[in-house]
Amino acid sequence: MEFLSQYGLFLAQAMTIVVSVGLIVLLIAAASQRHRGESNGHIEVHKLNDRYKELRETLRDATLDPALRKESQKAEKKAEKKKAKEEAKAAKKQVKSGDEEAEELPRLYVLDFDGDIRASAVEQLREEISTLLGELRESDEVLLRLESGGGMVHSYGLASSQLQRIRNKGINLTVAVDKVAASGGYMMACVANQIIAAPFAIIGSIGVIAQLPNFHRVLKKNDIDFEVLTAGEYKRTLTVFGENTDKGRDKFKEELEDTHVLFKQFVKENREVIDIDNVATGETWFGQRAREVNLVDSLQTSDEYIQAKLDTHGVYELSYVPRKNWQQKLGIAAENALERSFLKLWQAALTRPKQ
């Protein structure tokens, strides 16, 4: 009976959610009408210098003796006032000389790319780079924190071309691999001026793979015909349901080999220091071994690299956030609400006293 009571309560909650979702639909639909002319997304920028400074101050306040903390705060305020005066003086000097950027610190812009098989993040990357290109100066640098096991050739080819836009402007590009940059991921990484990697990051996989099932014998066994009509000898080489031929297989393999040749050529053009025939076998290496075959330049995490730049650069984390339409917002809200309701019911069932 207690379980039925709990179940009835859940149904009541579910009905409440349905009614609430209906109201949300109306509200979001109305809002979408008002904002139809707005941008599809926005850029978010966070200054990492300030973030790490605040974290250090929090740690210092928690660990220092109260008397020492007070003295430290006084000394810090004094140093900040002195620095502010010097910066103001330098700014006046720049205005008089007409050189507004003479004393400004170089900037390190930090981007992220978390790749899936379709390289979906390329849409955010292209917006971030398009935003950056108008602001980059010769002294600036871009750091891309890259994580990808690869995927579709054309998708990662586009992602690599986006990074090439930075190189074409003469700006230093560093790619940091903390976990994995394989296949299409390495296709992106090799565009950089330098590649840094964690000691056990997975690097390489300069190869091409294609695999698909074939259900022709299953269909034939069940007297099901499947016809493929094409115009052009090689319009379709291998199929999932049709009968594949040796000629089709040979052509498909030929296309794979040609893609591999282009992949190797691309890597070699961007990283002349490697022996392409030695590394383009489809193998992967851990960061330590990848350094030995020149797939990466140094062993270092992205955190180490950023920390080393905090005193000499203004370090900015940049990300493009696409605006979700009302259908997406509604789906996420409904999913979260239902998930919470099911979780409550499940927890109630688990904690119910045994009879």
C-alpha atoms as a printed R data frame, in Angstrom:
    type eleno elety resid chain resno      x       y       z
1   ATOM     1    CA   MET     A     1  0.000   0.000   0.000
2   ATOM     2    CA   GLU     A     2  2.848   2.362   0.810
3   ATOM     3    CA   PHE     A     3  4.346   1.804  -2.617
4   ATOM     4    CA   LEU     A     4  0.986   2.524  -4.281
5   ATOM     5    CA   SER     A     5  0.747   5.691  -2.241
6   ATOM     6    CA   GLN     A     6  4.196   6.710  -3.409
7   ATOM     7    CA   TYR     A     7  3.259   5.847  -6.988
8   ATOM     8    CA   GLY     A     8  0.091   7.953  -6.759
9   ATOM     9    CA   LEU     A     9  2.161  10.849  -5.462
10  ATOM    10    CA   PHE     A    10  4.510  10.415  -8.408
11  ATOM    11    CA   LEU     A    11  1.608  10.521 -10.876
12  ATOM    12    CA   ALA     A    12  0.376  13.729  -9.267
13  ATOM    13    CA   GLN     A    13  3.854  15.199  -9.617
14  ATOM    14    CA   ALA     A    14  3.995  14.089 -13.226
15  ATOM    15    CA   MET     A    15  0.670  15.784 -14.003
16  ATOM    16    CA   THR     A    16  1.933  18.943 -12.339
17  ATOM    17    CA   ILE     A    17  5.025  18.779 -14.521
18  ATOM    18    CA   VAL     A    18  2.920  18.391 -17.675
19  ATOM    19    CA   VAL     A    19  0.842  21.455 -16.796
20  ATOM    20    CA   SER     A    20  3.985  23.410 -15.890
21  ATOM    21    CA   VAL     A    21  5.650  22.400 -19.135
22  ATOM    22    CA   GLY     A    22  2.624  23.649 -21.058
23  ATOM    23    CA   LEU     A    23  2.933  27.039 -19.389
24  ATOM    24    CA   ILE     A    24  6.674  27.073 -20.094
25  ATOM    25    CA   VAL     A    25  5.946  26.381 -23.778
26  ATOM    26    CA   LEU     A    26  3.730  29.435 -23.989
27  ATOM    27    CA   LEU     A    27  6.202  31.655 -22.146
28  ATOM    28    CA   ILE     A    28  9.214  30.534 -24.169
29  ATOM    29    CA   ALA     A    29  7.316  30.760 -27.448
30  ATOM    30    CA   ALA     A    30  6.352  34.330 -26.598
31  ATOM    31    CA   ALA     A    31  9.929  35.150 -25.642
32  ATOM    32    CA   SER     A    32 11.255  33.630 -28.869
33  ATOM    33    CA   GLN     A    33  8.962  35.912 -30.849
34  ATOM    34    CA   ARG     A    34 10.414  38.949 -29.056
35  ATOM    35    CA   HIS     A    35 14.028  37.838 -29.548
36  ATOM    36    CA   ARG     A    36 13.755  36.531 -33.095
37  ATOM    37    CA   GLY     A    37 15.961  39.324 -34.395
38  ATOM    38    CA   GLU     A    38 18.727  38.697 -31.826
39  ATOM    39    CA   SER     A    39 22.056  36.968 -32.432
40  ATOM    40    CA   ASN     A    40 22.228  33.165 -32.480
41  ATOM    41    CA   GLY     A    41 24.803  33.144 -29.697
42  ATOM    42    CA   HIS     A    42 27.292  35.160 -27.673
43  ATOM    43    CA   ILE     A    43 30.948  35.161 -26.674
44  ATOM    44    CA   GLU     A    44 31.939  34.648 -23.036
45  ATOM    45    CA   VAL     A    45 35.359  35.864 -21.848
46  ATOM    46    CA   HIS     A    46 36.973  35.123 -18.482
47  ATOM    47    CA   LYS     A    47 40.297  36.601 -17.378
48  ATOM    48    CA   LEU     A    48 42.214  33.709 -15.852
49  ATOM    49    CA   ASN     A    49 44.770  36.004 -14.178
50  ATOM    50    CA   ASP     A    50 42.009  37.305 -11.890
51  ATOM    51    CA   ARG     A    51 40.520  33.868 -11.335
52  ATOM    52    CA   TYR     A    52 43.779  32.290 -10.157
53  ATOM    53    CA   LYS     A    53 44.609  35.351  -8.064
54  ATOM    54    CA   GLU     A    54 41.295  35.047  -6.208
55  ATOM    55    CA   LEU     A    55 41.867  31.332  -5.627
56  ATOM    56    CA   ARG     A    56 45.350  31.964  -4.195
57  ATOM    57    CA   GLU     A    57 44.018  34.707  -1.946
58  ATOM    58    CA   THR     A    58 41.307  32.382  -0.636
59  ATOM    59    CA   LEU     A    59 43.890  29.724   0.166
60  ATOM    60    CA   ARG     A    60 46.201  32.285   1.782
61  ATOM    61    CA   ASP     A    61 43.402  33.664   3.955
62  ATOM    62    CA   ALA     A    62 42.520  30.166   5.140
63  ATOM    63    CA   THR     A    63 46.070  29.069   5.978
64  ATOM    64    CA   LEU     A    64 47.946  32.179   7.217
65  ATOM    65    CA   ASP     A    65 48.115  33.225  10.836
66  ATOM    66    CA   PRO     A    66 45.646  36.143  11.386
67  ATOM    67    CA   ALA     A    67 48.441  38.600  12.206
68  ATOM    68    CA   LEU     A    68 50.510  37.542   9.193
69  ATOM    69    CA   ARG     A    69 47.421  37.649   6.983
70  ATOM    70    CA   LYS     A    70 46.755  41.253   8.016
71  ATOM    71    CA   GLU     A    71 50.334  42.261   7.226
72  ATOM    72    CA   SER     A    72 50.190  40.404   3.927
73  ATOM    73    CA   GLN     A    73 46.984  42.195   2.939
74  ATOM    74    CA   LYS     A    74 48.536  45.581   3.752
75  ATOM    75    CA   ALA     A    75 51.638  44.833   1.692
76  ATOM    76    CA   GLU     A    76 49.485  43.598  -1.187
77  ATOM    77    CA   LYS     A    77 47.299  46.719  -1.194
78  ATOM    78    CA   LYS     A    78 50.416  48.889  -1.157
79  ATOM    79    CA   ALA     A    79 51.867  46.981  -4.105
80  ATOM    80    CA   GLU     A    80 48.571  47.257  -6.024
81  ATOM    81    CA   LYS     A    81 48.447  51.040  -5.501
82  ATOM    82    CA   LYS     A    82 52.012  51.376  -6.721
83  ATOM    83    CA   LYS     A    83 51.284  49.236  -9.769
84  ATOM    84    CA   ALA     A    84 48.120  51.239 -10.542
85  ATOM    85    CA   LYS     A    85 50.094  54.511 -10.418
86  ATOM    86    CA   GLU     A    86 52.766  53.109 -12.725
87  ATOM    87    CA   GLU     A    87 50.139  51.876 -15.180
88  ATOM    88    CA   ALA     A    88 48.364  55.234 -15.148
89  ATOM    89    CA   LYS     A    89 51.664  57.009 -15.753
90  ATOM    90    CA   ALA     A    90 52.501  54.648 -18.619
91  ATOM    91    CA   ALA     A    91 49.032  55.149 -20.111
92  ATOM    92    CA   LYS     A    92 49.484  58.948 -20.136
93  ATOM    93    CA   LYS     A    93 52.858  58.519 -21.816
94  ATOM    94    CA   GLN     A    94 51.300  56.283 -24.475
95  ATOM    95    CA   VAL     A    95 48.555  58.804 -25.191
96  ATOM    96    CA   LYS     A    96 51.103  61.587 -25.636
97  ATOM    97    CA   SER     A    97 53.251  59.457 -27.940
98  ATOM    98    CA   GLY     A    98 50.233  58.181 -29.866
99  ATOM    99    CA   ASP     A    99 51.248  54.545 -29.229
100 ATOM   100    CA   GLU     A   100 48.316  53.080 -27.321
101 ATOM   101    CA   GLU     A   101 49.652  49.501 -27.279
102 ATOM   102    CA   ALA     A   102 53.320  50.158 -26.513
103 ATOM   103    CA   GLU     A   103 53.294  48.962 -22.882
104 ATOM   104    CA   GLU     A   104 50.314  46.604 -22.940
105 ATOM   105    CA   LEU     A   105 50.972  42.993 -21.990
106 ATOM   106    CA   PRO     A   106 50.697  40.377 -24.740
107 ATOM   107    CA   ARG     A   107 47.586  38.227 -24.501
108 ATOM   108    CA   LEU     A   108 47.105  34.479 -24.427
109 ATOM   109    CA   TYR     A   109 43.661  33.433 -25.614
110 ATOM   110    CA   VAL     A   110 42.561  29.985 -24.434
111 ATOM   111    CA   LEU     A   111 40.055  28.007 -26.536
112 ATOM   112    CA   ASP     A   112 38.634  24.509 -26.049
113 ATOM   113    CA   PHE     A   113 37.742  21.833 -28.584
114 ATOM   114    CA   ASP     A   114 36.033  18.665 -27.342
115 ATOM   115    CA   GLY     A   115 35.647  16.581 -30.464
116 ATOM   116    CA   ASP     A   116 33.114  13.868 -31.287
117 ATOM   117    CA   ILE     A   117 32.930  11.714 -34.416
118 ATOM   118    CA   ARG     A   118 31.294  14.561 -36.408
119 ATOM   119    CA   ALA     A   119 33.560  17.282 -34.973
120 ATOM   120    CA   SER     A   120 30.394  19.106 -33.906
121 ATOM   121    CA   ALA     A   121 32.413  21.622 -31.882
122 ATOM   122    CA   VAL     A   122 33.713  23.130 -35.138
123 ATOM   123    CA   GLU     A   123 30.655  25.400 -35.171
124 ATOM   124    CA   GLN     A   124 31.728  27.008 -31.893
125 ATOM   125    CA   LEU     A   125 35.393  27.043 -32.967
126 ATOM   126    CA   ARG     A   126 34.702  28.951 -36.184
127 ATOM   127    CA   GLU     A   127 32.750  31.626 -34.261
128 ATOM   128    CA   GLU     A   128 35.510  31.970 -31.659
129 ATOM   129    CA   ILE     A   129 38.235  32.303 -34.282
130 ATOM   130    CA   SER     A   130 36.195  34.744 -36.367
131 ATOM   131    CA   THR     A   131 35.792  36.883 -33.245
132 ATOM   132    CA   LEU     A   132 39.489  36.663 -32.367
133 ATOM   133    CA   LEU     A   133 40.968  37.475 -35.767
134 ATOM   134    CA   GLY     A   134 39.915  41.112 -35.621
135 ATOM   135    CA   GLU     A   135 41.566  41.620 -32.207
136 ATOM   136    CA   LEU     A   136 44.762  39.569 -32.408
137 ATOM   137    CA   ARG     A   137 48.096  41.416 -32.372
138 ATOM   138    CA   GLU     A   138 51.512  40.089 -33.376
139 ATOM   139    CA   SER     A   139 52.532  39.651 -29.729
140 ATOM   140    CA   ASP     A   140 49.427  37.619 -28.876
141 ATOM   141    CA   GLU     A   141 49.124  33.853 -28.768
142 ATOM   142    CA   VAL     A   142 46.305  31.310 -29.004
143 ATOM   143    CA   LEU     A   143 46.218  28.109 -26.939
144 ATOM   144    CA   LEU     A   144 43.788  25.391 -28.007
145 ATOM   145    CA   ARG     A   145 43.040  22.702 -25.415
146 ATOM   146    CA   LEU     A   146 42.232  19.825 -27.752
147 ATOM   147    CA   GLU     A   147 40.567  16.524 -26.890
148 ATOM   148    CA   SER     A   148 39.501  14.240 -29.724
149 ATOM   149    CA   GLY     A   149 39.804  10.644 -30.832
150 ATOM   150    CA   GLY     A   150 38.968  11.606 -34.415
151 ATOM   151    CA   GLY     A   151 36.027  11.021 -36.708
152 ATOM   152    CA   MET     A   152 34.819  12.050 -40.155
153 ATOM   153    CA   VAL     A   153 37.565  13.230 -42.486
154 ATOM   154    CA   HIS     A   154 35.677  16.165 -43.984
155 ATOM   155    CA   SER     A   155 34.528  17.412 -40.559
156 ATOM   156    CA   TYR     A   156 38.026  17.395 -39.073
157 ATOM   157    CA   GLY     A   157 39.391  18.833 -42.290
158 ATOM   158    CA   LEU     A   158 37.158  21.847 -41.728
159 ATOM   159    CA   ALA     A   159 38.245  22.110 -38.088
160 ATOM   160    CA   SER     A   160 41.906  22.069 -39.204
161 ATOM   161    CA   SER     A   161 41.173  24.807 -41.733
162 ATOM   162    CA   GLN     A   162 39.735  26.966 -38.955
163 ATOM   163    CA   LEU     A   163 43.019  26.690 -37.051
164 ATOM   164    CA   GLN     A   164 44.920  27.479 -40.235
165 ATOM   165    CA   ARG     A   165 43.211  30.889 -40.242
166 ATOM   166    CA   ILE     A   166 45.163  31.746 -37.077
167 ATOM   167    CA   ARG     A   167 48.453  30.605 -38.611
168 ATOM   168    CA   ASN     A   168 47.735  32.544 -41.814
169 ATOM   169    CA   LYS     A   169 47.588  35.741 -39.788
170 ATOM   170    CA   GLY     A   170 51.051  35.095 -38.383
171 ATOM   171    CA   ILE     A   171 49.835  34.441 -34.830
172 ATOM   172    CA   ASN     A   172 51.538  31.827 -32.672
173 ATOM   173    CA   LEU     A   173 49.249  28.818 -32.129
174 ATOM   174    CA   THR     A   174 49.862  26.209 -29.438
175 ATOM   175    CA   VAL     A   175 47.822  23.011 -29.112
176 ATOM   176    CA   ALA     A   176 47.712  21.285 -25.719
177 ATOM   177    CA   VAL     A   177 46.676  17.635 -25.506
178 ATOM   178    CA   ASP     A   178 45.895  16.505 -21.968
179 ATOM   179    CA   LYS     A   179 44.136  13.251 -22.885
180 ATOM   180    CA   VAL     A   180 43.877  12.361 -26.575
181 ATOM   181    CA   ALA     A   181 44.515  13.774 -30.055
182 ATOM   182    CA   ALA     A   182 44.230  10.866 -32.455
183 ATOM   183    CA   SER     A   183 43.364  10.564 -36.154
184 ATOM   184    CA   GLY     A   184 41.281  13.672 -36.959
185 ATOM   185    CA   GLY     A   185 42.338  15.091 -33.597
186 ATOM   186    CA   TYR     A   186 45.973  14.922 -34.648
187 ATOM   187    CA   MET     A   187 45.040  16.373 -38.043
188 ATOM   188    CA   MET     A   188 43.983  19.468 -36.098
189 ATOM   189    CA   ALA     A   189 46.942  19.434 -33.713
190 ATOM   190    CA   CYS     A   190 49.602  19.310 -36.428
191 ATOM   191    CA   VAL     A   191 48.549  22.757 -37.708
192 ATOM   192    CA   ALA     A   192 49.983  24.396 -34.551
193 ATOM   193    CA   ASN     A   193 53.362  26.065 -34.195
194 ATOM   194    CA   GLN     A   194 53.954  23.753 -31.249
195 ATOM   195    CA   ILE     A   195 52.176  20.786 -29.684
196 ATOM   196    CA   ILE     A   196 52.428  20.070 -25.969
197 ATOM   197    CA   ALA     A   197 51.072  16.885 -24.408
198 ATOM   198    CA   ALA     A   198 50.682  15.221 -21.030
199 ATOM   199    CA   PRO     A   199 53.036  12.253 -20.572
200 ATOM   200    CA   PHE     A   200 50.240   9.700 -20.950
201 ATOM   201    CA   ALA     A   201 48.098  11.507 -23.520
202 ATOM   202    CA   ILE     A   202 47.263   9.371 -26.571
203 ATOM   203    CA   ILE     A   203 48.757  10.785 -29.770
204 ATOM   204    CA   GLY     A   204 48.826   9.764 -33.441
205 ATOM   205    CA   SER     A   205 46.607   7.269 -35.267
206 ATOM   206    CA   ILE     A   206 47.550   8.736 -38.644
207 ATOM   207    CA   GLY     A   207 45.459   6.334 -40.651
208 ATOM   208    CA   VAL     A   208 42.008   5.847 -42.180
209 ATOM   209    CA   ILE     A   209 39.350   3.310 -41.265
210 ATOM   210    CA   ALA     A   210 35.908   2.452 -42.635
211 ATOM   211    CA   GLN     A   211 33.663  -0.366 -41.503
212 ATOM   212    CA   LEU     A   212 30.071  -1.293 -42.249
213 ATOM   213    CA   PRO     A   213 27.869  -4.368 -41.805
214 ATOM   214    CA   ASN     A   214 26.271  -6.186 -44.724
215 ATOM   215    CA   PHE     A   215 22.864  -7.839 -44.384
216 ATOM   216    CA   HIS     A   216 22.614  -9.203 -47.929
217 ATOM   217    CA   ARG     A   217 22.750 -12.888 -46.919
218 ATOM   218    CA   VAL     A   218 20.092 -12.345 -44.235
219 ATOM   219    CA   LEU     A   219 17.776 -10.716 -46.791
220 ATOM   220    CA   LYS     A   220 18.475 -13.428 -49.355
221 ATOM   221    CA   LYS     A   221 17.755 -16.165 -46.813
222 ATOM   222    CA   ASN     A   222 14.357 -14.603 -46.150
223 ATOM   223    CA   ASP     A   223 13.566 -14.088 -49.868
224 ATOM   224    CA   ILE     A   224 13.822 -10.301 -49.615
225 ATOM   225    CA   ASP     A   225 15.123  -8.465 -52.647
226 ATOM   226    CA   PHE     A   226 17.102  -5.237 -52.305
227 ATOM   227    CA   GLU     A   227 17.902  -3.231 -55.414
228 ATOM   228    CA   VAL     A   228 20.423  -0.418 -55.817
229 ATOM   229    CA   LEU     A   229 20.044   1.700 -58.955
230 ATOM   230    CA   THR     A   230 22.940   4.009 -59.857
231 ATOM   231    CA   ALA     A   231 24.195   6.064 -62.766
232 ATOM   232    CA   GLY     A   232 27.969   6.015 -62.807
233 ATOM   233    CA   GLU     A   233 30.186   2.967 -62.416
234 ATOM   234    CA   TYR     A   234 31.409   3.863 -58.936
235 ATOM   235    CA   LYS     A   235 28.458   5.853 -57.608
236 ATOM   236    CA   ARG     A   236 28.077   3.154 -54.975
237 ATOM   237    CA   THR     A   237 30.968   0.800 -54.189
238 ATOM   238    CA   LEU     A   238 29.899  -0.982 -50.982
239 ATOM   239    CA   THR     A   239 26.373  -1.156 -49.573
240 ATOM   240    CA   VAL     A   240 24.772  -2.327 -46.325
241 ATOM   241    CA   PHE     A   241 21.940  -4.331 -47.892
242 ATOM   242    CA   GLY     A   242 23.057  -5.067 -51.454
243 ATOM   243    CA   GLU     A   243 25.508  -7.694 -52.666
244 ATOM   244    CA   ASN     A   244 29.050  -6.342 -52.594
245 ATOM   245    CA   THR     A   245 31.520  -7.273 -55.311
246 ATOM   246    CA   ASP     A   246 35.305  -7.639 -55.350
247 ATOM   247    CA   LYS     A   247 35.454  -4.781 -57.831
248 ATOM   248    CA   GLY     A   248 33.507  -2.551 -55.444
249 ATOM   249    CA   ARG     A   249 35.735  -3.556 -52.529
250 ATOM   250    CA   ASP     A   250 38.898  -2.793 -54.524
251 ATOM   251    CA   LYS     A   251 37.576   0.643 -55.478
252 ATOM   252    CA   PHE     A   252 36.578   1.422 -51.912
253 ATOM   253    CA   LYS     A   253 40.021   0.414 -50.639
254 ATOM   254    CA   GLU     A   254 41.600   2.569 -53.336
255 ATOM   255    CA   GLU     A   255 39.637   5.542 -52.036
256 ATOM   256    CA   LEU     A   256 40.761   4.804 -48.469
257 ATOM   257    CA   GLU     A   257 44.389   4.642 -49.585
258 ATOM   258    CA   ASP     A   258 44.060   7.968 -51.389
259 ATOM   259    CA   THR     A   259 42.565   9.564 -48.262
260 ATOM   260    CA   HIS     A   260 45.515   8.204 -46.265
261 ATOM   261    CA   VAL     A   261 47.971   9.691 -48.769
262 ATOM   262    CA   LEU     A   262 46.306  13.105 -48.422
263 ATOM   263    CA   PHE     A   263 46.313  12.783 -44.615
264 ATOM   264    CA   LYS     A   264 50.047  11.980 -44.579
265 ATOM   265    CA   GLN     A   265 50.788  14.819 -46.953
266 ATOM   266    CA   PHE     A   266 48.861  17.263 -44.754
267 ATOM   267    CA   VAL     A   267 50.715  16.193 -41.601
268 ATOM   268    CA   LYS     A   268 54.102  16.329 -43.327
269 ATOM   269    CA   GLU     A   269 53.481  19.829 -44.679
270 ATOM   270    CA   ASN     A   270 52.646  21.087 -41.194
271 ATOM   271    CA   ARG     A   271 55.285  19.124 -39.219
272 ATOM   272    CA   GLU     A   272 58.377  18.721 -41.325
273 ATOM   273    CA   VAL     A   273 60.366  17.358 -38.340
274 ATOM   274    CA   ILE     A   274 58.640  13.970 -38.394
275 ATOM   275    CA   ASP     A   275 59.423  10.879 -40.442
276 ATOM   276    CA   ILE     A   276 55.951  10.515 -41.927
277 ATOM   277    CA   ASP     A   277 56.415   6.952 -43.193
278 ATOM   278    CA   ASN     A   278 57.487   5.876 -39.714
279 ATOM   279    CA   VAL     A   279 54.507   7.388 -37.855
280 ATOM   280    CA   ALA     A   280 51.678   7.155 -40.418
281 ATOM   281    CA   THR     A   281 50.942   3.493 -39.675
282 ATOM   282    CA   GLY     A   282 47.702   4.056 -37.772
283 ATOM   283    CA   GLU     A   283 49.480   3.454 -34.452
284 ATOM   284    CA   THR     A   284 49.086   5.602 -31.345
285 ATOM   285    CA   TRP     A   285 51.744   6.628 -28.858
286 ATOM   286    CA   PHE     A   286 51.645   7.882 -25.299
287 ATOM   287    CA   GLY     A   287 52.955  11.419 -24.919
288 ATOM   288    CA   GLN     A   288 56.416  10.299 -23.804
289 ATOM   289    CA   ARG     A   289 56.878   8.088 -26.877
290 ATOM   290    CA   ALA     A   290 55.220  10.637 -29.162
291 ATOM   291    CA   ARG     A   291 57.912  13.130 -28.132
292 ATOM   292    CA   GLU     A   292 60.596  10.663 -29.223
293 ATOM   293    CA   VAL     A   293 59.147  10.466 -32.757
294 ATOM   294    CA   ASN     A   294 58.504  14.247 -32.917
295 ATOM   295    CA   LEU     A   295 54.720  14.005 -32.957
296 ATOM   296    CA   VAL     A   296 54.752  16.503 -30.077
297 ATOM   297    CA   ASP     A   297 57.284  19.145 -29.059
298 ATOM   298    CA   SER     A   298 57.254  18.952 -25.259
299 ATOM   299    CA   LEU     A   299 55.670  17.130 -22.337
300 ATOM   300    CA   GLN     A   300 53.503  19.566 -20.444
301 ATOM   301    CA   THR     A   301 49.862  19.874 -19.411
302 ATOM   302    CA   SER     A   302 47.701  22.813 -20.432
303 ATOM   303    CA   ASP     A   303 47.519  23.859 -16.771
304 ATOM   304    CA   GLU     A   304 51.301  24.133 -16.533
305 ATOM   305    CA   TYR     A   305 51.447  26.138 -19.727
306 ATOM   306    CA   ILE     A   306 48.786  28.611 -18.573
307 ATOM   307    CA   GLN     A   307 50.325  29.003 -15.117
308 ATOM   308    CA   ALA     A   308 53.688  29.881 -16.672
309 ATOM   309    CA   LYS     A   309 52.039  32.686 -18.694
310 ATOM   310    CA   LEU     A   310 50.112  34.387 -15.880
311 ATOM   311    CA   ASP     A   311 52.930  36.792 -14.943
312 ATOM   312    CA   THR     A   312 53.848  37.779 -18.497
313 ATOM   313    CA   HIS     A   313 50.510  37.699 -20.349
314 ATOM   314    CA   GLY     A   314 46.918  38.691 -19.967
315 ATOM   315    CA   VAL     A   315 45.303  35.255 -20.119
316 ATOM   316    CA   TYR     A   316 41.711  35.095 -21.384
317 ATOM   317    CA   GLU     A   317 39.474  32.039 -21.687
318 ATOM   318    CA   LEU     A   318 37.160  32.468 -24.651
319 ATOM   319    CA   SER     A   319 34.056  30.458 -25.537
320 ATOM   320    CA   TYR     A   320 31.155  30.861 -27.929
321 ATOM   321    CA   VAL     A   321 27.788  29.915 -26.427
322 ATOM   322    CA   PRO     A   322 25.062  29.227 -29.033
323 ATOM   323    CA   ARG     A   323 21.575  30.404 -28.159
324 ATOM   324    CA   LYS     A   324 19.173  27.494 -27.665
325 ATOM   325    CA   ASN     A   325 15.770  27.762 -29.255
326 ATOM   326    CA   TRP     A   326 12.636  27.283 -27.172
327 ATOM   327    CA   GLN     A   327 12.234  23.657 -28.268
328 ATOM   328    CA   GLN     A   328 15.697  22.803 -26.942
329 ATOM   329    CA   LYS     A   329 15.112  24.674 -23.697
330 ATOM   330    CA   LEU     A   330 11.757  22.971 -23.230
331 ATOM   331    CA   GLY     A   331 13.249  19.531 -23.884
332 ATOM   332    CA   ILE     A   332 16.030  20.056 -21.354
333 ATOM   333    CA   ALA     A   333 13.623  21.418 -18.721
334 ATOM   334    CA   ALA     A   334 11.169  18.546 -19.152
335 ATOM   335    CA   GLU     A   335 13.931  15.930 -19.130
336 ATOM   336    CA   ASN     A   336 15.434  17.312 -15.922
337 ATOM   337    CA   ALA     A   337 12.051  17.537 -14.200
338 ATOM   338    CA   LEU     A   338 11.083  13.957 -15.079
339 ATOM   339    CA   GLU     A   339 14.510  12.687 -14.092
340 ATOM   340    CA   ARG     A   340 14.200  14.309 -10.654
341 ATOM   341    CA   SER     A   341 10.711  12.826 -10.157
342 ATOM   342    CA   PHE     A   342 11.810   9.291 -11.098
343 ATOM   343    CA   LEU     A   343 14.858   9.636  -8.847
344 ATOM   344    CA   LYS     A   344 12.678  10.620  -5.870
345 ATOM   345    CA   LEU     A   345 10.375   7.638  -6.458
346 ATOM   346    CA   TRP     A   346 13.331   5.273  -6.803
347 ATOM   347    CA   GLN     A   347 14.957   6.599  -3.620
348 ATOM   348    CA   ALA     A   348 11.645   6.252  -1.751
349 ATOM   349    CA   ALA     A   349 11.366   2.620  -2.876
350 ATOM   350    CA   LEU     A   350 14.922   1.859  -1.791
351 ATOM   351    CA   THR     A   351 14.543   3.459   1.654
352 ATOM   352    CA   ARG     A   352 11.087   1.957   2.410
353 ATOM   353    CA   PRO     A   353 11.304  -0.240   5.543
354 ATOM   354    CA   LYS     A   354 11.112  -3.942   4.744
355 ATOM   355    CA   GLN     A   355  8.029  -5.743   6.062
